Amino acid sequence: MSKRLGILLSGRGSNFIAIAESIAQGRLDAEIAVVISNRAQAPGLAVAKERGFATAVTKSTGAELADLLEQHRVDLVCLAGYMRILAPECIARYRHRILNIHPSLLPAFPGLDAQAQALAHGVKISGCTVHFVDEGLDSGPILRQAAVSVLDGDDEAALSARILKEEHRIYSEAIAVVLSGRYRIEGRRVIEH
Ligand code: GRF
């Protein structure tokens, strides 16, 4: 039986849509059990409803959120533009079963506005990272990264768009690795086997 994903989002939801499309196109063996947002007005939540997925809205980042995920029998939680820090109780109950996608090559530029941080610093390469969520900010063990060039003419929108294309590709790949169980975590390193 397919493993069940719980998607958490706060905004437009393009990573959620990319995951849903990977599943629909048979590139990812999983099902989306529920899409949860902290914002009732999140555009991504409207897309989830239109497409017939179960949805929920909660401000909780801790016990109630973990209860909701369990009620929907979620195996793996995917943060997809979720703009809240999860509380320790939720992280503990879903230890090593929560992924996040971040628009930089971590550990560079954690936190908000990673693409603007990259431009301000003048790096020539940036990218995106899929990592397990721990109690730190964008700090858990790294599963996948993809690099993109930063071009001289880039503004935040241009760089963000180039990175987003890679986000959509590597998030589904990383989810497939976790669902396959063919990896182990050694300290900070994720070793695939
Ligand atoms: C993405 O850039 C993601 O890396 C970051 O927030 C953005 C969400 O975009 N965490 P979307 O809502 O998935 O379109």
PDB file of C-alpha atoms and ligand atoms in Angstrom:
ATOM      1  CA  MET A   1       0.000   0.000   0.000  1.00  0.00           C
ATOM      2  CA  SER A   2       1.223   3.497  -0.825  1.00  0.00           C
ATOM      3  CA  LYS A   3       2.715   5.532   2.001  1.00  0.00           C
ATOM      4  CA  ARG A   4       0.687   8.532   3.118  1.00  0.00           C
ATOM      5  CA  LEU A   5       2.023  12.080   2.870  1.00  0.00           C
ATOM      6  CA  GLY A   6       0.911  15.051   4.951  1.00  0.00           C
ATOM      7  CA  ILE A   7       1.664  18.350   3.223  1.00  0.00           C
ATOM      8  CA  LEU A   8       2.055  21.525   5.294  1.00  0.00           C
ATOM      9  CA  LEU A   9       1.963  24.826   3.411  1.00  0.00           C
ATOM     10  CA  SER A  10       1.379  28.521   3.975  1.00  0.00           C
ATOM     11  CA  GLY A  11       1.436  30.000   0.482  1.00  0.00           C
ATOM     12  CA  ARG A  12       1.085  29.341  -3.215  1.00  0.00           C
ATOM     13  CA  GLY A  13       1.863  25.631  -2.999  1.00  0.00           C
ATOM     14  CA  SER A  14       3.890  25.018  -6.149  1.00  0.00           C
ATOM     15  CA  ASN A  15       5.988  22.367  -4.376  1.00  0.00           C
ATOM     16  CA  PHE A  16       2.792  20.639  -3.231  1.00  0.00           C
ATOM     17  CA  ILE A  17       1.506  20.708  -6.826  1.00  0.00           C
ATOM     18  CA  ALA A  18       4.815  19.282  -8.112  1.00  0.00           C
ATOM     19  CA  ILE A  19       4.566  16.422  -5.584  1.00  0.00           C
ATOM     20  CA  ALA A  20       0.929  15.764  -6.566  1.00  0.00           C
ATOM     21  CA  GLU A  21       1.977  15.674 -10.234  1.00  0.00           C
ATOM     22  CA  SER A  22       4.855  13.271  -9.551  1.00  0.00           C
ATOM     23  CA  ILE A  23       2.316  10.947  -7.931  1.00  0.00           C
ATOM     24  CA  ALA A  24      -0.262  11.378 -10.721  1.00  0.00           C
ATOM     25  CA  GLN A  25       2.395  10.670 -13.371  1.00  0.00           C
ATOM     26  CA  GLY A  26       3.571   7.517 -11.590  1.00  0.00           C
ATOM     27  CA  ARG A  27       7.030   8.871 -10.720  1.00  0.00           C
ATOM     28  CA  LEU A  28       6.349   8.729  -6.983  1.00  0.00           C
ATOM     29  CA  ASP A  29       4.525   5.896  -5.252  1.00  0.00           C
ATOM     30  CA  ALA A  30       2.666   7.709  -2.470  1.00  0.00           C
ATOM     31  CA  GLU A  31      -0.663   9.266  -1.716  1.00  0.00           C
ATOM     32  CA  ILE A  32      -1.462  12.677  -0.290  1.00  0.00           C
ATOM     33  CA  ALA A  33      -3.457  11.996   2.872  1.00  0.00           C
ATOM     34  CA  VAL A  34      -4.031  15.623   3.864  1.00  0.00           C
ATOM     35  CA  VAL A  35      -2.930  19.168   3.044  1.00  0.00           C
ATOM     36  CA  ILE A  36      -2.725  21.355   6.150  1.00  0.00           C
ATOM     37  CA  SER A  37      -2.177  25.095   6.355  1.00  0.00           C
ATOM     38  CA  ASN A  38      -1.802  27.623   9.127  1.00  0.00           C
ATOM     39  CA  ARG A  39      -3.534  30.117   6.775  1.00  0.00           C
ATOM     40  CA  ALA A  40      -7.118  29.534   5.614  1.00  0.00           C
ATOM     41  CA  GLN A  41      -6.430  31.893   2.678  1.00  0.00           C
ATOM     42  CA  ALA A  42      -3.321  30.081   1.394  1.00  0.00           C
ATOM     43  CA  PRO A  43      -3.661  29.694  -2.396  1.00  0.00           C
ATOM     44  CA  GLY A  44      -2.138  26.202  -2.142  1.00  0.00           C
ATOM     45  CA  LEU A  45      -4.987  25.124   0.128  1.00  0.00           C
ATOM     46  CA  ALA A  46      -7.552  26.249  -2.478  1.00  0.00           C
ATOM     47  CA  VAL A  47      -5.749  24.146  -5.110  1.00  0.00           C
ATOM     48  CA  ALA A  48      -5.797  21.161  -2.737  1.00  0.00           C
ATOM     49  CA  LYS A  49      -9.581  21.532  -2.264  1.00  0.00           C
ATOM     50  CA  GLU A  50     -10.177  21.903  -6.009  1.00  0.00           C
ATOM     51  CA  ARG A  51      -8.259  18.706  -6.611  1.00  0.00           C
ATOM     52  CA  GLY A  52     -10.269  16.841  -4.008  1.00  0.00           C
ATOM     53  CA  PHE A  53      -7.612  16.333  -1.341  1.00  0.00           C
ATOM     54  CA  ALA A  54      -8.533  16.348   2.336  1.00  0.00           C
ATOM     55  CA  THR A  55      -7.564  19.703   3.854  1.00  0.00           C
ATOM     56  CA  ALA A  56      -7.336  21.239   7.299  1.00  0.00           C
ATOM     57  CA  VAL A  57      -6.420  24.582   8.830  1.00  0.00           C
ATOM     58  CA  THR A  58      -4.690  24.840  12.174  1.00  0.00           C
ATOM     59  CA  LYS A  59      -2.515  27.368  13.899  1.00  0.00           C
ATOM     60  CA  SER A  60      -1.075  24.589  16.047  1.00  0.00           C
ATOM     61  CA  THR A  61       2.557  23.664  15.467  1.00  0.00           C
ATOM     62  CA  GLY A  62       2.681  21.116  18.285  1.00  0.00           C
ATOM     63  CA  ALA A  63       0.436  18.501  19.896  1.00  0.00           C
ATOM     64  CA  GLU A  64      -2.774  19.326  17.995  1.00  0.00           C
ATOM     65  CA  LEU A  65      -0.957  19.350  14.676  1.00  0.00           C
ATOM     66  CA  ALA A  66       0.647  15.972  15.439  1.00  0.00           C
ATOM     67  CA  ASP A  67      -2.808  14.619  16.449  1.00  0.00           C
ATOM     68  CA  LEU A  68      -4.237  15.815  13.124  1.00  0.00           C
ATOM     69  CA  LEU A  69      -1.416  14.156  11.178  1.00  0.00           C
ATOM     70  CA  GLU A  70      -1.973  10.914  13.086  1.00  0.00           C
ATOM     71  CA  GLN A  71      -5.728  11.054  12.483  1.00  0.00           C
ATOM     72  CA  HIS A  72      -4.960  11.130   8.767  1.00  0.00           C
ATOM     73  CA  ARG A  73      -2.484   8.241   9.231  1.00  0.00           C
ATOM     74  CA  VAL A  74       0.357  10.293   7.797  1.00  0.00           C
ATOM     75  CA  ASP A  75       3.640   8.407   7.359  1.00  0.00           C
ATOM     76  CA  LEU A  76       5.772  11.304   6.129  1.00  0.00           C
ATOM     77  CA  VAL A  77       5.267  15.042   6.616  1.00  0.00           C
ATOM     78  CA  CYS A  78       6.434  17.352   3.803  1.00  0.00           C
ATOM     79  CA  LEU A  79       6.834  21.023   4.609  1.00  0.00           C
ATOM     80  CA  ALA A  80       6.215  22.892   1.364  1.00  0.00           C
ATOM     81  CA  GLY A  81       6.533  26.605   1.948  1.00  0.00           C
ATOM     82  CA  TYR A  82       5.269  26.233   5.521  1.00  0.00           C
ATOM     83  CA  MET A  83       6.209  29.491   7.222  1.00  0.00           C
ATOM     84  CA  ARG A  84       6.090  28.314  10.837  1.00  0.00           C
ATOM     85  CA  ILE A  85       8.648  26.645  13.083  1.00  0.00           C
ATOM     86  CA  LEU A  86       7.298  23.300  14.305  1.00  0.00           C
ATOM     87  CA  ALA A  87       7.085  22.856  18.059  1.00  0.00           C
ATOM     88  CA  PRO A  88       9.332  20.226  19.699  1.00  0.00           C
ATOM     89  CA  GLU A  89       6.403  17.891  20.477  1.00  0.00           C
ATOM     90  CA  CYS A  90       5.444  17.538  16.815  1.00  0.00           C
ATOM     91  CA  ILE A  91       9.078  17.033  15.795  1.00  0.00           C
ATOM     92  CA  ALA A  92       9.549  14.384  18.493  1.00  0.00           C
ATOM     93  CA  ARG A  93       6.396  12.490  17.470  1.00  0.00           C
ATOM     94  CA  TYR A  94       7.451  12.548  13.797  1.00  0.00           C
ATOM     95  CA  ARG A  95      11.214  12.193  14.382  1.00  0.00           C
ATOM     96  CA  HIS A  96      13.000  11.715  11.037  1.00  0.00           C
ATOM     97  CA  ARG A  97       9.594  11.649   9.333  1.00  0.00           C
ATOM     98  CA  ILE A  98       9.409  15.367   8.475  1.00  0.00           C
ATOM     99  CA  LEU A  99      11.090  16.854   5.387  1.00  0.00           C
ATOM    100  CA  ASN A 100      11.558  20.481   4.407  1.00  0.00           C
ATOM    101  CA  ILE A 101      12.642  22.165   1.196  1.00  0.00           C
ATOM    102  CA  HIS A 102      14.741  25.299   1.477  1.00  0.00           C
ATOM    103  CA  PRO A 103      15.765  27.605  -1.401  1.00  0.00           C
ATOM    104  CA  SER A 104      19.527  27.728  -0.739  1.00  0.00           C
ATOM    105  CA  LEU A 105      22.468  25.377  -0.457  1.00  0.00           C
ATOM    106  CA  LEU A 106      22.352  24.884   3.297  1.00  0.00           C
ATOM    107  CA  PRO A 107      24.051  25.642   5.614  1.00  0.00           C
ATOM    108  CA  ALA A 108      24.308  28.909   3.640  1.00  0.00           C
ATOM    109  CA  PHE A 109      21.415  31.306   4.029  1.00  0.00           C
ATOM    110  CA  PRO A 110      18.960  29.612   6.412  1.00  0.00           C
ATOM    111  CA  GLY A 111      15.752  31.389   7.410  1.00  0.00           C
ATOM    112  CA  LEU A 112      13.667  33.862   5.454  1.00  0.00           C
ATOM    113  CA  ASP A 113      14.404  35.307   2.004  1.00  0.00           C
ATOM    114  CA  ALA A 114      17.207  32.868   1.206  1.00  0.00           C
ATOM    115  CA  GLN A 115      17.366  33.934  -2.448  1.00  0.00           C
ATOM    116  CA  ALA A 116      17.707  37.624  -1.486  1.00  0.00           C
ATOM    117  CA  GLN A 117      20.374  36.645   1.053  1.00  0.00           C
ATOM    118  CA  ALA A 118      22.294  34.830  -1.711  1.00  0.00           C
ATOM    119  CA  LEU A 119      22.119  37.850  -4.031  1.00  0.00           C
ATOM    120  CA  ALA A 120      23.161  40.230  -1.261  1.00  0.00           C
ATOM    121  CA  HIS A 121      26.164  38.054  -0.435  1.00  0.00           C
ATOM    122  CA  GLY A 122      27.227  37.869  -4.061  1.00  0.00           C
ATOM    123  CA  VAL A 123      27.544  34.085  -4.309  1.00  0.00           C
ATOM    124  CA  LYS A 124      27.934  32.702  -7.839  1.00  0.00           C
ATOM    125  CA  ILE A 125      26.160  29.425  -7.121  1.00  0.00           C
ATOM    126  CA  SER A 126      23.046  28.825  -5.056  1.00  0.00           C
ATOM    127  CA  GLY A 127      20.340  26.187  -5.143  1.00  0.00           C
ATOM    128  CA  CYS A 128      18.013  24.243  -2.922  1.00  0.00           C
ATOM    129  CA  THR A 129      18.140  21.624  -0.183  1.00  0.00           C
ATOM    130  CA  VAL A 130      15.780  18.899   1.027  1.00  0.00           C
ATOM    131  CA  HIS A 131      16.510  18.009   4.638  1.00  0.00           C
ATOM    132  CA  PHE A 132      15.013  16.268   7.645  1.00  0.00           C
ATOM    133  CA  VAL A 133      13.505  18.668  10.152  1.00  0.00           C
ATOM    134  CA  ASP A 134      15.015  18.840  13.618  1.00  0.00           C
ATOM    135  CA  GLU A 135      14.640  21.413  16.392  1.00  0.00           C
ATOM    136  CA  GLY A 136      16.958  23.937  14.689  1.00  0.00           C
ATOM    137  CA  LEU A 137      16.237  26.387  11.872  1.00  0.00           C
ATOM    138  CA  ASP A 138      16.754  24.657   8.495  1.00  0.00           C
ATOM    139  CA  SER A 139      19.354  22.514  10.239  1.00  0.00           C
ATOM    140  CA  GLY A 140      18.533  18.784   9.992  1.00  0.00           C
ATOM    141  CA  PRO A 141      20.399  16.084   8.016  1.00  0.00           C
ATOM    142  CA  ILE A 142      20.513  16.761   4.270  1.00  0.00           C
ATOM    143  CA  LEU A 143      18.958  14.347   1.777  1.00  0.00           C
ATOM    144  CA  ARG A 144      19.319  16.095  -1.573  1.00  0.00           C
ATOM    145  CA  GLN A 145      20.701  19.347  -2.953  1.00  0.00           C
ATOM    146  CA  ALA A 146      20.715  20.911  -6.425  1.00  0.00           C
ATOM    147  CA  ALA A 147      22.873  23.827  -7.533  1.00  0.00           C
ATOM    148  CA  VAL A 148      22.054  26.647  -9.942  1.00  0.00           C
ATOM    149  CA  SER A 149      24.202  29.506 -11.256  1.00  0.00           C
ATOM    150  CA  VAL A 150      23.593  33.027 -10.032  1.00  0.00           C
ATOM    151  CA  LEU A 151      23.770  35.211 -13.147  1.00  0.00           C
ATOM    152  CA  ASP A 152      24.953  38.820 -13.209  1.00  0.00           C
ATOM    153  CA  GLY A 153      21.578  40.129 -14.319  1.00  0.00           C
ATOM    154  CA  ASP A 154      19.580  38.197 -11.713  1.00  0.00           C
ATOM    155  CA  ASP A 155      17.079  39.849  -9.450  1.00  0.00           C
ATOM    156  CA  GLU A 156      15.305  37.969  -6.671  1.00  0.00           C
ATOM    157  CA  ALA A 157      12.477  36.847  -8.964  1.00  0.00           C
ATOM    158  CA  ALA A 158      14.809  35.478 -11.645  1.00  0.00           C
ATOM    159  CA  LEU A 159      16.994  33.584  -9.183  1.00  0.00           C
ATOM    160  CA  SER A 160      13.951  32.278  -7.277  1.00  0.00           C
ATOM    161  CA  ALA A 161      12.421  30.935 -10.502  1.00  0.00           C
ATOM    162  CA  ARG A 162      15.640  29.122 -11.469  1.00  0.00           C
ATOM    163  CA  ILE A 163      15.886  27.566  -7.994  1.00  0.00           C
ATOM    164  CA  LEU A 164      12.164  26.675  -7.888  1.00  0.00           C
ATOM    165  CA  LYS A 165      12.501  24.518 -10.997  1.00  0.00           C
ATOM    166  CA  GLU A 166      15.114  22.433  -9.158  1.00  0.00           C
ATOM    167  CA  GLU A 167      13.004  22.372  -5.981  1.00  0.00           C
ATOM    168  CA  HIS A 168      10.162  20.772  -7.902  1.00  0.00           C
ATOM    169  CA  ARG A 169      12.513  18.097  -9.237  1.00  0.00           C
ATOM    170  CA  ILE A 170      14.470  17.141  -6.102  1.00  0.00           C
ATOM    171  CA  TYR A 171      11.621  17.195  -3.581  1.00  0.00           C
ATOM    172  CA  SER A 172       9.848  14.226  -5.171  1.00  0.00           C
ATOM    173  CA  GLU A 173      13.161  12.403  -5.544  1.00  0.00           C
ATOM    174  CA  ALA A 174      13.976  12.910  -1.866  1.00  0.00           C
ATOM    175  CA  ILE A 175      10.495  11.772  -0.805  1.00  0.00           C
ATOM    176  CA  ALA A 176      10.936   8.602  -2.884  1.00  0.00           C
ATOM    177  CA  VAL A 177      14.226   7.861  -1.114  1.00  0.00           C
ATOM    178  CA  VAL A 178      12.659   8.205   2.323  1.00  0.00           C
ATOM    179  CA  LEU A 179       9.583   6.149   1.414  1.00  0.00           C
ATOM    180  CA  SER A 180      11.792   3.393  -0.002  1.00  0.00           C
ATOM    181  CA  GLY A 181      13.577   3.150   3.364  1.00  0.00           C
ATOM    182  CA  ARG A 182      16.846   2.692   1.509  1.00  0.00           C
ATOM    183  CA  TYR A 183      18.895   5.140   3.550  1.00  0.00           C
ATOM    184  CA  ARG A 184      20.350   5.528   6.990  1.00  0.00           C
ATOM    185  CA  ILE A 185      21.215   8.596   9.023  1.00  0.00           C
ATOM    186  CA  GLU A 186      24.734   8.701  10.475  1.00  0.00           C
ATOM    187  CA  GLY A 187      25.101  11.844  12.526  1.00  0.00           C
ATOM    188  CA  ARG A 188      24.487  14.642  10.064  1.00  0.00           C
ATOM    189  CA  ARG A 189      24.920  12.451   7.005  1.00  0.00           C
ATOM    190  CA  VAL A 190      22.185  10.660   5.105  1.00  0.00           C
ATOM    191  CA  ILE A 191      23.642   7.603   3.362  1.00  0.00           C
ATOM    192  CA  GLU A 192      21.552   6.030   0.600  1.00  0.00           C
ATOM    193  CA  HIS A 193      21.813   2.296  -0.001  1.00  0.00           C
TER     194      HIS A 193
HETATM  195  C1  GRF B   1       9.886  27.636  -1.798  1.00  0.00           C
HETATM  196  O1  GRF B   1      10.891  28.446  -2.340  1.00  0.00           O
HETATM  197  C2  GRF B   1      10.437  26.768  -0.692  1.00  0.00           C
HETATM  198  O2  GRF B   1      11.763  26.404  -0.881  1.00  0.00           O
HETATM  199  C3  GRF B   1      10.344  27.688   0.501  1.00  0.00           C
HETATM  200  O3  GRF B   1       9.147  28.400   0.315  1.00  0.00           O
HETATM  201  C4  GRF B   1       8.821  28.442  -1.078  1.00  0.00           C
HETATM  202  C5  GRF B   1       7.466  27.849  -1.217  1.00  0.00           C
HETATM  203  O4  GRF B   1       6.968  27.929  -2.522  1.00  0.00           O
HETATM  204  N1  GRF B   1      10.419  26.920   1.716  1.00  0.00           N
HETATM  205  P1  GRF B   1       5.643  27.136  -2.913  1.00  0.00           P
HETATM  206  O5  GRF B   1       4.560  27.593  -1.942  1.00  0.00           O
HETATM  207  O6  GRF B   1       5.926  25.663  -2.805  1.00  0.00           O
HETATM  208  O7  GRF B   1       5.341  27.566  -4.311  1.00  0.00           O
END
